[in-house]
PDB file of C-alpha atoms in Angstrom:
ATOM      1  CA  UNK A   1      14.060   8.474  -1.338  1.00  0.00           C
ATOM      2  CA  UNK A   2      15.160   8.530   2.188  1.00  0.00           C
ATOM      3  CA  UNK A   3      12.125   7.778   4.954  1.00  0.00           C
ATOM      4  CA  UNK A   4      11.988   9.052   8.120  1.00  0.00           C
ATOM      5  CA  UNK A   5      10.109   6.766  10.067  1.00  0.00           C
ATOM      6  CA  UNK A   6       7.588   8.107  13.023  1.00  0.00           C
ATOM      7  CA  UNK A   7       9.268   5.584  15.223  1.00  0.00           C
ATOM      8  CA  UNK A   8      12.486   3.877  16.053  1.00  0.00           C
ATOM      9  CA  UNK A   9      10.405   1.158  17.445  1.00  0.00           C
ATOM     10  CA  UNK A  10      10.388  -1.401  14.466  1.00  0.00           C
ATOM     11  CA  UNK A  11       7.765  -3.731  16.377  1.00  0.00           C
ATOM     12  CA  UNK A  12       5.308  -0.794  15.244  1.00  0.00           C
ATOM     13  CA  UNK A  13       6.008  -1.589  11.598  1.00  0.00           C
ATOM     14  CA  UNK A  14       5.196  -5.033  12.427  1.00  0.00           C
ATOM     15  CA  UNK A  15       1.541  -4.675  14.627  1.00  0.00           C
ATOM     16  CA  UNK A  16      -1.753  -5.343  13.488  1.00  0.00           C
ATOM     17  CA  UNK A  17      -4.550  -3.396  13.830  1.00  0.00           C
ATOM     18  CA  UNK A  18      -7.971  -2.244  12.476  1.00  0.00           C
ATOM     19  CA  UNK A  19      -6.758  -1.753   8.850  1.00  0.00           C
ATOM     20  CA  UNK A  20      -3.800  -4.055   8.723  1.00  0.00           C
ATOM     21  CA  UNK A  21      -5.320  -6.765  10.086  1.00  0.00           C
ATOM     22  CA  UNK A  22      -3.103  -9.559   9.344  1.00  0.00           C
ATOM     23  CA  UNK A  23      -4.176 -12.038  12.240  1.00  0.00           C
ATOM     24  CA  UNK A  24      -7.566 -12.282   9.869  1.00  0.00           C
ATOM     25  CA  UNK A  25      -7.473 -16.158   8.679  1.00  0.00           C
ATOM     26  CA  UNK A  26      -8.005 -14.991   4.810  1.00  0.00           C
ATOM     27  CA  UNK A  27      -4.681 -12.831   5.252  1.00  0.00           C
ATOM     28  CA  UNK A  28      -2.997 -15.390   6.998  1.00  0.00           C
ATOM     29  CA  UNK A  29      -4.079 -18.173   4.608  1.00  0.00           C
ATOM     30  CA  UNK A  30      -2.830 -15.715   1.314  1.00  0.00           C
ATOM     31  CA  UNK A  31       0.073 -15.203   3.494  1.00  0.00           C
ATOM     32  CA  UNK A  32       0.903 -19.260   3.972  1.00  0.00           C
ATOM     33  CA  UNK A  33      -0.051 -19.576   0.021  1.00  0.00           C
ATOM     34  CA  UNK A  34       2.221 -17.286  -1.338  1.00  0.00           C
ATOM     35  CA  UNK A  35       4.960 -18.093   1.185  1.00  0.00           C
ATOM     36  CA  UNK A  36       4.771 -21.995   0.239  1.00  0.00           C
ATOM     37  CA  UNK A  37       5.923 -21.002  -3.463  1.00  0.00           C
ATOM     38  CA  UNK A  38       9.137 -19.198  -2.207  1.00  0.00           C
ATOM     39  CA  UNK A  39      10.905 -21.982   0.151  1.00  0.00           C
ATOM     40  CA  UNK A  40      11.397 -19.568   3.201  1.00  0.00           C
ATOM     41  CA  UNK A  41      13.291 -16.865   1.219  1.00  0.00           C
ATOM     42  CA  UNK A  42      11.938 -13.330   2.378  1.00  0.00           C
ATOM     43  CA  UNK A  43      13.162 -11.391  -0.516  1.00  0.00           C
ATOM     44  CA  UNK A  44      11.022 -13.695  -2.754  1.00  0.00           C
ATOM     45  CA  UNK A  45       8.272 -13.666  -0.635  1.00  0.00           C
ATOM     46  CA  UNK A  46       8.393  -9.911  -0.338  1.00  0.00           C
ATOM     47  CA  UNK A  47       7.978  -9.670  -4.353  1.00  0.00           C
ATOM     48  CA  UNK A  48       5.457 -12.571  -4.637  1.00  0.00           C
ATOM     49  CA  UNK A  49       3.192 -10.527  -2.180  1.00  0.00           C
ATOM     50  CA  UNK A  50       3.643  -6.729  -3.595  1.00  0.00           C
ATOM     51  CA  UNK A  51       3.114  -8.675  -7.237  1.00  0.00           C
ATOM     52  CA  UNK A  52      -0.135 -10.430  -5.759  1.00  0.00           C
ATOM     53  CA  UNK A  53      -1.582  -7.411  -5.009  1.00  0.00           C
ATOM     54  CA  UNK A  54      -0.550  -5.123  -8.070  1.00  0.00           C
ATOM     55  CA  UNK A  55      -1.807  -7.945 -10.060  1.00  0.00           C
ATOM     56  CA  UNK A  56      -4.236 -10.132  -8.847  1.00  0.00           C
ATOM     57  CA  UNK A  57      -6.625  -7.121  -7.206  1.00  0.00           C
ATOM     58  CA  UNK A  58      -7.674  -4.569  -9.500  1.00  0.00           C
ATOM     59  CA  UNK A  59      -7.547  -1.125  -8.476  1.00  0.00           C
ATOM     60  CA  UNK A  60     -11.084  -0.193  -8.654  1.00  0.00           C
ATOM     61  CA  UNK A  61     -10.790   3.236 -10.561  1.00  0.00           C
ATOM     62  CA  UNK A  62      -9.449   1.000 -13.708  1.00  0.00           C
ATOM     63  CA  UNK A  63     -11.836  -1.409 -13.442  1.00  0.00           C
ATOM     64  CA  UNK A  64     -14.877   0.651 -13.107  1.00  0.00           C
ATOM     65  CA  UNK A  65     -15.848  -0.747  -9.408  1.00  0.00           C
ATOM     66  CA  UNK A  66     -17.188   1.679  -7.199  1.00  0.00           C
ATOM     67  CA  UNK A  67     -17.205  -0.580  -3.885  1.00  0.00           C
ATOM     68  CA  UNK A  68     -15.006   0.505  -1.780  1.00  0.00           C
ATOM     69  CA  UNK A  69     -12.845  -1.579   0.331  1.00  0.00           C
ATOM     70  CA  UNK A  70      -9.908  -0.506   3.125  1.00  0.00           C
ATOM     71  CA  UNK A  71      -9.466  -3.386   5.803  1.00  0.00           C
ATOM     72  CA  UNK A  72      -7.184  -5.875   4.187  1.00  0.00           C
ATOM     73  CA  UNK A  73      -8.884  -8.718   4.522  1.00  0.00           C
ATOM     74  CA  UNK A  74     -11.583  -7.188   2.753  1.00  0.00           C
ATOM     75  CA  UNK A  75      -9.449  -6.164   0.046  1.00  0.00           C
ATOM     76  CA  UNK A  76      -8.450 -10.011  -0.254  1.00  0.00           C
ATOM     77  CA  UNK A  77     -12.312 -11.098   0.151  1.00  0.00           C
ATOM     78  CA  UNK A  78     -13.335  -9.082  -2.654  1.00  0.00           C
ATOM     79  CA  UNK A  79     -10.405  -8.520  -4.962  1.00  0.00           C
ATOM     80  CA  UNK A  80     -10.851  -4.839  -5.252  1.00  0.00           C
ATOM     81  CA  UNK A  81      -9.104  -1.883  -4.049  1.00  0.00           C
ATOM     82  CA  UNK A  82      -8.162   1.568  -4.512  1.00  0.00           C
ATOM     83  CA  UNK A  83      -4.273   2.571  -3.721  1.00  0.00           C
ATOM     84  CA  UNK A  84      -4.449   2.866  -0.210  1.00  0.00           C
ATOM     85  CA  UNK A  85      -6.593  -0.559   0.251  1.00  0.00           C
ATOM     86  CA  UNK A  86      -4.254  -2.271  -1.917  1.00  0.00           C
ATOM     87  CA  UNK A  87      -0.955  -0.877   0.512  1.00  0.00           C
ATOM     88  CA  UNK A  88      -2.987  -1.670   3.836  1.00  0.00           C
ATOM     89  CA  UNK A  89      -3.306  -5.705   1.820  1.00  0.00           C
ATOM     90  CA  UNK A  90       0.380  -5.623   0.972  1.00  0.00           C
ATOM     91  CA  UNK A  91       1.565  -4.068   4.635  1.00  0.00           C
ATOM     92  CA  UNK A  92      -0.315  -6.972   6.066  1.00  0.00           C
ATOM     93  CA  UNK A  93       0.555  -9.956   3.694  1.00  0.00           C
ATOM     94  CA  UNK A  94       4.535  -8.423   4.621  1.00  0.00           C
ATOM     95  CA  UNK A  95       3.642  -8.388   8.268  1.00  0.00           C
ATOM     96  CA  UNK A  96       2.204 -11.637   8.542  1.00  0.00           C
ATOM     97  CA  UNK A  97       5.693 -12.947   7.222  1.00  0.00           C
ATOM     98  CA  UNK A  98       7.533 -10.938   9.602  1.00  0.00           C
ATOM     99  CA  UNK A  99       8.615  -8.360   7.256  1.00  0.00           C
ATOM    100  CA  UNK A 100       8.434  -4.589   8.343  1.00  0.00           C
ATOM    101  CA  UNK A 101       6.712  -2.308   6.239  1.00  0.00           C
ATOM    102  CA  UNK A 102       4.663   0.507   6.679  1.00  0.00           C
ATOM    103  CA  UNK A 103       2.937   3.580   4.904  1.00  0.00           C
ATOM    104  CA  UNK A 104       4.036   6.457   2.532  1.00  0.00           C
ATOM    105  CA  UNK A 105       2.154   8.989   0.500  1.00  0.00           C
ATOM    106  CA  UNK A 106       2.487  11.391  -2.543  1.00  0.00           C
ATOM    107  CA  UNK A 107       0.808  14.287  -3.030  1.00  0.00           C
ATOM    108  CA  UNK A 108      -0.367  14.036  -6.671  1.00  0.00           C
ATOM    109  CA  UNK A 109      -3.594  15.619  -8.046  1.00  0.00           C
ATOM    110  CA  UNK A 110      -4.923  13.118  -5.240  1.00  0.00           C
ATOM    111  CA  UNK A 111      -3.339  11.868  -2.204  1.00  0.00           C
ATOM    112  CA  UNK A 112      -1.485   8.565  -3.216  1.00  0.00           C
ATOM    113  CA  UNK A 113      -0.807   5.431  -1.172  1.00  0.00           C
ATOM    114  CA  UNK A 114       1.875   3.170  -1.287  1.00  0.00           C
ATOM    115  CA  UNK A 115       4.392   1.187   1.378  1.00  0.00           C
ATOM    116  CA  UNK A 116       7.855   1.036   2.083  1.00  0.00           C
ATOM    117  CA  UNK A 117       9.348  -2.369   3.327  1.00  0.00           C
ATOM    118  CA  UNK A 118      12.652  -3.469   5.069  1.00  0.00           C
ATOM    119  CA  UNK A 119      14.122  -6.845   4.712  1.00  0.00           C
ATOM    120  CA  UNK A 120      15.968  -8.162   7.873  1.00  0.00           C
ATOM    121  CA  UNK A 121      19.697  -7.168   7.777  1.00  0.00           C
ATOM    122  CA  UNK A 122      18.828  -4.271   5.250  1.00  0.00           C
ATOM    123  CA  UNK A 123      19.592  -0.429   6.219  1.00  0.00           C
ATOM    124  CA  UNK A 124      17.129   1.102   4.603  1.00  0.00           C
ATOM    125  CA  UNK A 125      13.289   1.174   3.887  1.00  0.00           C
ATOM    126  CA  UNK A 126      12.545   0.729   0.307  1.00  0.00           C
ATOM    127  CA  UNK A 127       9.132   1.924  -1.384  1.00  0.00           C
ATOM    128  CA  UNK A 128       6.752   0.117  -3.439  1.00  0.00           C
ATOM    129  CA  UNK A 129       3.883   1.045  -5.088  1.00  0.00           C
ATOM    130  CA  UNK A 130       1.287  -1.915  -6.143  1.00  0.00           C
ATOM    131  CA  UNK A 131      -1.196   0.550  -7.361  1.00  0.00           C
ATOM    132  CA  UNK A 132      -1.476  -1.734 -10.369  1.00  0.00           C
ATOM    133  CA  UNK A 133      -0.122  -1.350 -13.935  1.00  0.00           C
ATOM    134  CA  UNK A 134      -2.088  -0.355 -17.036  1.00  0.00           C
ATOM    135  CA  UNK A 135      -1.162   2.066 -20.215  1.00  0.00           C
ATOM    136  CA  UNK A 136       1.134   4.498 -19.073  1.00  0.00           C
ATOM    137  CA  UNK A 137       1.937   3.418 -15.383  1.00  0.00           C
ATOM    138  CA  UNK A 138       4.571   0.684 -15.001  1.00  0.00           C
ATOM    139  CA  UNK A 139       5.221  -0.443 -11.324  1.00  0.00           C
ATOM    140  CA  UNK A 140       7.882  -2.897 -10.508  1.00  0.00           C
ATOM    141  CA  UNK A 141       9.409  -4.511  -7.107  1.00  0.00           C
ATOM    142  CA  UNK A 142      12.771  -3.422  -7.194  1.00  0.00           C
ATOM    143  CA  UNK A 143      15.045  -3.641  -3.885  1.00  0.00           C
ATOM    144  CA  UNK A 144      18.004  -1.347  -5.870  1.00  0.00           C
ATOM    145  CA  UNK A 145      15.765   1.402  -7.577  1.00  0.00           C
ATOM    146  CA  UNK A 146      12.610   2.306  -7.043  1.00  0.00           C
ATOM    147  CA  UNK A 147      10.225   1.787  -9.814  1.00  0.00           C
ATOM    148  CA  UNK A 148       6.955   3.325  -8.663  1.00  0.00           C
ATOM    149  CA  UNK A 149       3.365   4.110  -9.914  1.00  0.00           C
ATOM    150  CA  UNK A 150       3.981   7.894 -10.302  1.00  0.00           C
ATOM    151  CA  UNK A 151       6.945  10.262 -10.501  1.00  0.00           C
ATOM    152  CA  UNK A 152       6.063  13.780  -8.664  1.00  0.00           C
ATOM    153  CA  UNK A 153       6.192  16.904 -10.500  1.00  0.00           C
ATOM    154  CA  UNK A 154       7.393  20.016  -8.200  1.00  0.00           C
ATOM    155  CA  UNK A 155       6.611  21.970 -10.558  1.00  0.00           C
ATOM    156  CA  UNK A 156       2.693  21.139 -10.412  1.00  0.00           C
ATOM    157  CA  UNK A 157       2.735  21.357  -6.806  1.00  0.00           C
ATOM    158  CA  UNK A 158       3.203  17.627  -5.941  1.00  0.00           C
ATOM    159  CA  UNK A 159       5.277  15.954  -3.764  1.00  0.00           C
ATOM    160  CA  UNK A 160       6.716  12.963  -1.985  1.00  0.00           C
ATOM    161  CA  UNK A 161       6.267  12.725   1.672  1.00  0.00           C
ATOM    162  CA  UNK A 162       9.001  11.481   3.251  1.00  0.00           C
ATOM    163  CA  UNK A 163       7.674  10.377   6.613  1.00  0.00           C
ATOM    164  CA  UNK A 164       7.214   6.477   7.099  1.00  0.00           C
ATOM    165  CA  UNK A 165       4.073   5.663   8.974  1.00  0.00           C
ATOM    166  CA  UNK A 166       3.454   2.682  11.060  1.00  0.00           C
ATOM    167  CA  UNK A 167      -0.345   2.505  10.837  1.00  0.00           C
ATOM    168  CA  UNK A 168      -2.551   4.167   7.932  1.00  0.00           C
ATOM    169  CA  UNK A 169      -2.775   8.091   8.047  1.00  0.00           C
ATOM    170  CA  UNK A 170      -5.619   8.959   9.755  1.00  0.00           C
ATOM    171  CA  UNK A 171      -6.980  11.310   6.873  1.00  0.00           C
ATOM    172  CA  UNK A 172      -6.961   8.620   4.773  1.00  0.00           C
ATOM    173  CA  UNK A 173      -8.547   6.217   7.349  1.00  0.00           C
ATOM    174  CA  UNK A 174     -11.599   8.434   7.915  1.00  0.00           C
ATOM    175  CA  UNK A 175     -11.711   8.860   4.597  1.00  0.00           C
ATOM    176  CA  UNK A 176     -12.354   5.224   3.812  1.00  0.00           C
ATOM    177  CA  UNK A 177     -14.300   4.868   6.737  1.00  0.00           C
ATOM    178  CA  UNK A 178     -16.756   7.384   5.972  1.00  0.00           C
ATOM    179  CA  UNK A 179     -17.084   7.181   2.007  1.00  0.00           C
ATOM    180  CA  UNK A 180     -20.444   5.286   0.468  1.00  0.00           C
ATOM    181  CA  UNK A 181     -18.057   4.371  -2.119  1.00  0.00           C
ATOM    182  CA  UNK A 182     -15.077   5.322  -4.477  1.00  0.00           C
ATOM    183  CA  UNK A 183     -17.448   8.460  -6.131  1.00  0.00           C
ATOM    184  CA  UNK A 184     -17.854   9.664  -2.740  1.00  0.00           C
ATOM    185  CA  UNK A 185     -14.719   8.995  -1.554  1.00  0.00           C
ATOM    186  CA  UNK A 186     -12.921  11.347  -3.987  1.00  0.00           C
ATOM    187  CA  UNK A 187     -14.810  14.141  -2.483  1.00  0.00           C
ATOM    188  CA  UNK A 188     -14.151  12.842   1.433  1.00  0.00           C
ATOM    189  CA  UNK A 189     -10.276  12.102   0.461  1.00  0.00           C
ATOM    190  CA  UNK A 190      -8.116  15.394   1.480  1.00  0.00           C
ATOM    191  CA  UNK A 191      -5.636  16.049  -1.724  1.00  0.00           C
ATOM    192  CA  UNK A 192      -2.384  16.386   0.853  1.00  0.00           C
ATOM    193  CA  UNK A 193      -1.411  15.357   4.291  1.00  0.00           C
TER     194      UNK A 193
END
């Protein structure tokens, strides 16, 4: 899918902030683990940190845990996280390496999170989704075709949105922000953008 970013300005895709706070020491420190496996090579990096996260935190809903986490050093601390917690983790574990990557969204019969990334010296943004696997959903890095969480349906009313954010959409945000946990949450979370 072709993204159209909200800015030319690629430092945006790069910032930290409230959500994607990768100057946080445990983000940093995940960061400097992960990148110490792959000897300096970005693309490996890029596919050690999207597989952290799709593997090593659970998404809560499959797990049964109704804490609810969205900064990304809290998703680290605690090891849990819905879609959008897990993307605001894997944005910041990519941006503490120097690699641009930002937000995208589907409108399924929720609002779904996942990123988009862009290597240095590559033309275009690539999605990833590291929702996390489990019967019936089979997410994979993939640089040449994308092999995400979900596939819309048109036909159902869903849809991929092709805008590229640089920070988490503020629906989402308050969302998190304002939910007691994930039970709550569903009934906070708006369905589209």
């Amino acid at each position: 899918m072709m993204l159209t970013p909200v800015t030319a300005d690629e430092s945006a895709y790069l910032a930290a902030d409230e959500a994607v706070d990768h100057t946080h020491p445990l983000v940093r420190e995940t960061a400097a683990r992960l990148s110490a496996r792959t000897d300096g090579d970005l693309t490996a990096y890029a596919r050690a940190a999207y597989e952290f996260v799709r593997d090593a935190i659970p998404h809560s809903a499959d797990v049964d845990d109704w804490r609810l986490t969205w900064r990304a050093s809290d998703v680290l601390a605690q090891g849990v996280g819905i879609c959008h917690a897990k993307s605001h983790a894997l944005v910041a574990l990519l941006r503490a390496e120097g690699i641009p990557a930002g937000f995208c969204y589907q409108k399924l019969n929720v609002l779904h999170g996942l990123i988009a990334l862009r290597l240095p010296g590559a033309r275009r943004w690539v999605r990833q989704d590291a929702r996390g696997n489990k019967p019936g959903v089979n997410a994979q890095f993939s640089l040449d075709r994308e092999q995400l969480a979900f596939s819309v349906w048109p036909e159902k009313g869903e849809c991929d949105y092709p805008v590229l954010y640089a920070e988490p959409h503020p629906v989402v945000l308050r969302a998190l922000r304002q939910a007691r946990d994930r039970a709550h949450l569903w009934h906070l979370l708006d369905t589209a953008l």
